[in-house]
Amino acid sequence: MQKSILILGACGQIGTELTYALREKHGNEVVIASDIREGNEDLMNSGPFELLDATDYNALEEVVAYYEISEVYLMAAMLSATAEKFPMRAWNLNMNSLFNVLNLAKEKKIDKIFWPSSIAVFGPNTPADHTPQNTIMEPSTVYGISKQSGERWCNYYHQKFGVDVRSIRYPGLISHKTMPGGGTTDYAVEIYHKALSEGSYTCFLKKDTRLPMMFMDDAIRATLLLMRSKPENIKIRSSYNLAAMSFTPEEIAKSIKAWIPDFKISYKPDFRQEIADSWPSSIDDSQAQKDWGWQSNFDLEKTTKEMLSNLKE
């Protein structure tokens, strides 16, 4: 029997598209989707699905044994804006789910792990422009603290127990297939929906807030590229910087106006502004380029074209 792949948090923004991509690559039956709740109809009908709480070690161990899982993609997490409202719930989900998967690998019950980190690991004292791979972090959000802690534990389990864990610091992600799940960069998805449905958008960040962003196709491609790279090419076992583009709300609005000339944007910053202000404006991902050949495909103009043309359908 072919070894299987398990996705935890398969119904989330990244998890949904990752599930489709992995099923297309490996076959529907060997990619097991799981989440604490059911997902959309297409996801549920495309292959095996398990209702599973990633913080429940015994339940997770049972699924791993039943399906003979060799790889786990741990996409379950509480994101930045939501985590600020529920700090302890976020810490419990983000950290205990990671420990469960790392311990399964330590006990040789699974072979390989993907765990996503984030630009939220950086803080207000981090160099904001072309943020280097190794730099001061000091995250100031619950989400960022959990991700930085997770990076250190991933590296520790690799060094101490030889666990093959791989990670990417995702920037803000933009997708037309799934809605975002409570992150500070969510405006860059919402704005396209509102542009088409209402012709206007009120942004929760200031017009000149520059943040690193990525079209979802690039993020999924990077994830698969990292996971199929030879272990000896993975030099960083905490998490890799990853970059594609950086823009402000004002710039994304301008790119939309090229397609919808009457589109209007206004600004009403809320508590997410403080989170955004603590994050980098651009990322240096030269280490990922060097180690496993990463290159992005989508800039802002190409992203806007993809988003608007797909959302219209």
XYZ file of C-alpha atoms in Angstrom:
313
model
C 0.000 0.000 0.000
C 1.288 3.454 -0.939
C 2.105 5.637 2.060
C -0.415 8.421 2.576
C -0.338 12.173 3.208
C -2.377 13.851 5.966
C -3.417 17.501 5.878
C -4.465 19.003 9.220
C -6.564 22.148 8.809
C -7.541 21.137 5.271
C -10.615 23.406 5.219
C -8.721 26.658 5.791
C -7.551 29.185 3.205
C -4.240 27.448 2.436
C -5.311 23.943 3.423
C -8.133 23.787 0.880
C -5.932 24.635 -2.098
C -3.065 22.513 -0.812
C -5.427 19.524 -0.592
C -6.470 19.960 -4.234
C -2.848 20.356 -5.361
C -1.623 17.286 -3.475
C -4.537 15.155 -4.702
C -3.826 16.194 -8.275
C -0.168 15.267 -7.813
C -0.439 12.031 -5.819
C -4.000 10.788 -6.374
C -7.168 11.474 -4.391
C -7.181 8.363 -2.222
C -3.716 8.777 -0.699
C -4.226 12.398 0.410
C -6.297 12.452 3.605
C -7.939 15.809 4.368
C -8.856 16.559 7.972
C -10.196 19.448 10.017
C -12.215 20.134 13.142
C -15.154 21.009 10.855
C -16.273 19.959 7.396
C -15.185 21.960 4.354
C -16.838 22.909 1.084
C -18.631 20.315 -1.011
C -15.871 20.041 -3.625
C -13.249 19.336 -0.985
C -15.419 16.807 0.833
C -16.214 14.933 -2.390
C -12.690 14.896 -3.813
C -11.223 12.270 -1.468
C -11.016 10.868 2.071
C -11.890 13.245 4.929
C -11.607 12.857 8.704
C -13.099 15.084 11.391
C -10.036 15.566 13.563
C -8.848 17.903 16.316
C -5.124 18.466 15.721
C -4.613 19.091 19.460
C -5.892 15.574 20.324
C -2.759 13.394 20.228
C -4.532 10.043 20.566
C -7.035 10.791 17.800
C -4.228 12.041 15.552
C -2.096 8.960 16.247
C -5.069 6.723 15.381
C -5.618 8.405 11.991
C -1.886 8.236 11.221
C -1.836 4.494 11.952
C -5.093 3.725 10.118
C -4.105 5.428 6.857
C -0.368 4.605 7.118
C 0.556 8.274 6.945
C 4.135 9.190 6.012
C 3.822 12.989 5.518
C 1.847 15.525 7.537
C 1.023 19.094 6.468
C 0.009 20.954 9.623
C -2.091 23.878 8.365
C -4.366 24.199 11.425
C -3.796 27.536 13.183
C -5.496 30.578 14.615
C -4.347 33.604 12.591
C -3.122 37.021 13.714
C -6.259 39.154 14.061
C -8.357 36.364 15.591
C -5.541 35.265 17.914
C -5.411 38.744 19.487
C -9.002 38.222 20.629
C -8.434 34.697 21.984
C -4.765 34.532 23.099
C -4.831 31.285 25.098
C -6.987 29.434 22.583
C -4.580 30.525 19.837
C -1.519 29.407 21.835
C -3.119 26.056 22.629
C -4.069 25.323 19.018
C -0.901 26.642 17.389
C 1.569 25.010 19.785
C -0.063 21.756 20.904
C -0.883 20.721 17.351
C 2.776 21.253 16.435
C 4.061 19.264 19.427
C 1.728 16.397 18.528
C 3.092 16.166 14.991
C 6.739 16.631 16.045
C 6.367 13.873 18.639
C 4.834 11.485 16.106
C 7.887 12.083 13.904
C 10.254 11.695 16.878
C 8.638 8.300 17.536
C 9.149 7.368 13.825
C 5.401 7.127 13.200
C 5.638 9.667 10.350
C 8.577 10.547 8.093
C 8.182 14.181 7.076
C 6.397 17.338 8.284
C 5.433 20.623 6.696
C 4.597 23.385 9.158
C 3.926 26.973 8.044
C 5.470 29.924 9.807
C 4.753 33.562 8.954
C 6.175 37.064 8.570
C 4.450 37.577 11.950
C 7.610 36.166 13.595
C 9.211 39.549 12.924
C 8.569 42.533 15.167
C 8.842 46.315 15.327
C 12.635 46.148 15.844
C 13.209 43.947 12.793
C 14.750 45.689 9.738
C 11.623 46.433 7.691
C 13.102 46.528 4.175
C 14.429 43.312 2.629
C 14.159 41.606 6.011
C 17.019 39.076 6.139
C 16.657 35.363 6.854
C 18.429 35.701 10.196
C 17.617 38.863 12.113
C 16.133 40.247 15.315
C 12.529 39.081 15.705
C 10.735 40.081 18.948
C 7.180 39.505 17.643
C 4.501 41.595 19.333
C 1.407 39.494 18.524
C 0.098 36.237 19.979
C 0.254 34.671 16.508
C 3.826 35.848 15.940
C 4.964 34.602 19.361
C 3.490 31.171 18.652
C 5.141 31.033 15.226
C 8.548 32.109 16.514
C 8.321 29.524 19.302
C 7.283 26.924 16.738
C 10.318 27.711 14.586
C 12.635 27.124 17.527
C 10.933 23.813 18.367
C 11.115 22.642 14.734
C 14.822 23.353 14.663
C 15.294 21.655 18.072
C 13.467 18.473 17.010
C 15.538 18.326 13.823
C 18.853 18.818 15.646
C 18.040 16.587 18.611
C 15.941 13.813 17.082
C 16.574 14.038 13.329
C 12.962 14.998 12.542
C 12.539 15.970 8.872
C 10.487 19.122 9.384
C 10.307 21.868 6.745
C 8.808 25.333 6.943
C 8.114 28.573 5.085
C 7.425 32.022 6.519
C 4.373 32.845 4.425
C 3.674 36.484 3.592
C 0.063 37.656 3.157
C -1.739 35.270 0.793
C -4.235 36.184 -1.938
C -6.694 33.656 -3.369
C -9.907 33.707 -5.377
C -10.827 30.138 -4.395
C -11.116 30.482 -0.624
C -11.849 33.330 1.758
C -9.184 34.321 4.325
C -9.486 33.293 7.942
C -8.824 36.216 10.262
C -5.424 37.568 9.266
C -4.083 41.123 9.099
C -3.432 40.859 5.347
C -7.035 39.795 4.602
C -7.800 43.189 3.069
C -5.874 42.132 -0.043
C -8.508 39.455 -0.714
C -11.587 41.353 0.493
C -10.795 44.335 -1.728
C -11.259 42.319 -4.939
C -14.621 40.910 -3.796
C -15.876 44.369 -2.807
C -14.561 45.960 -6.001
C -16.741 43.622 -8.053
C -19.800 43.499 -5.786
C -19.979 47.122 -4.567
C -17.437 49.157 -6.560
C -15.872 50.438 -3.344
C -13.962 49.211 -0.298
C -13.207 50.545 3.185
C -9.744 49.347 4.141
C -8.813 48.587 7.760
C -5.188 49.634 7.125
C -3.703 53.023 6.199
C -3.202 53.698 2.503
C 0.621 53.585 2.708
C 0.966 50.355 4.751
C 3.381 48.268 2.693
C 3.329 44.519 3.382
C 4.801 41.413 1.701
C 2.151 39.493 -0.244
C 1.902 36.409 -2.459
C -0.644 34.922 -4.854
C -1.820 31.546 -3.563
C -0.570 29.628 -6.629
C 2.967 30.730 -5.775
C 2.541 29.740 -2.110
C 1.299 26.235 -2.987
C 4.051 25.779 -5.573
C 6.693 26.850 -3.034
C 5.310 24.410 -0.453
C 5.406 21.466 -2.859
C 8.858 22.458 -4.125
C 10.249 22.598 -0.588
C 8.720 19.240 0.356
C 10.087 17.398 -2.664
C 13.599 18.858 -2.284
C 16.364 16.526 -1.124
C 16.921 16.676 2.656
C 20.542 17.738 2.174
C 19.365 20.860 0.308
C 17.246 22.030 3.252
C 19.795 24.059 5.185
C 17.286 25.875 7.413
C 15.089 23.847 9.761
C 13.435 26.747 11.548
C 11.667 28.390 8.581
C 12.560 29.938 5.219
C 11.826 33.538 4.219
C 9.627 33.586 1.119
C 8.787 36.585 -1.057
C 6.901 37.553 -4.208
C 5.707 41.183 -4.057
C 5.107 44.034 -1.635
C 2.433 46.706 -2.021
C 0.230 49.180 -0.157
C -3.592 49.415 -0.126
C -3.240 52.498 -2.329
C -1.220 50.527 -4.895
C -3.590 47.558 -5.010
C -6.497 49.996 -5.456
C -4.658 51.595 -8.398
C -4.148 48.160 -9.999
C -7.893 47.446 -9.624
C -8.797 50.825 -11.168
C -6.999 49.748 -14.332
C -9.805 47.159 -14.689
C -12.634 48.950 -12.834
C -12.073 52.705 -13.427
C -14.872 53.800 -11.058
C -13.575 51.773 -8.100
C -13.225 53.821 -4.912
C -11.288 53.078 -1.732
C -11.515 54.718 1.692
C -9.505 54.072 4.847
C -10.619 53.348 8.394
C -7.667 51.783 10.269
C -8.564 49.522 13.199
C -6.600 47.346 15.667
C -4.998 45.481 12.751
C -2.998 48.596 11.846
C -0.804 48.132 14.912
C -0.161 44.506 13.916
C 0.732 45.513 10.338
C 3.069 48.248 11.601
C 5.111 45.609 13.456
C 5.710 43.555 10.299
C 8.270 43.952 7.476
C 7.510 45.832 4.280
C 9.617 43.513 2.082
C 11.412 40.172 2.490
C 14.825 38.853 1.389
C 14.267 35.247 0.279
C 17.670 34.653 -1.311
C 18.298 31.624 0.944
C 15.214 29.823 -0.421
C 16.290 30.715 -3.966
C 19.772 29.323 -3.328
C 18.867 26.162 -1.382
C 15.854 24.815 -3.309
C 15.461 26.985 -6.402
C 12.538 29.184 -5.378
C 11.305 31.885 -7.808
C 7.920 33.636 -7.690
C 5.680 33.921 -10.772
C 3.073 36.522 -9.762
C 3.480 40.280 -9.349
C 0.661 42.696 -8.396
C -0.608 43.321 -11.934
C -0.738 39.597 -12.745
C -2.424 38.895 -9.406
C -5.102 41.540 -9.960
C -5.847 40.176 -13.423
C -6.187 36.619 -12.047
C -8.324 37.680 -9.090
C -10.796 39.836 -11.000
C -11.167 37.517 -14.005
C -11.743 34.457 -11.777
C -14.098 36.181 -9.337
C -16.250 37.425 -12.228
C -16.965 33.852 -13.353
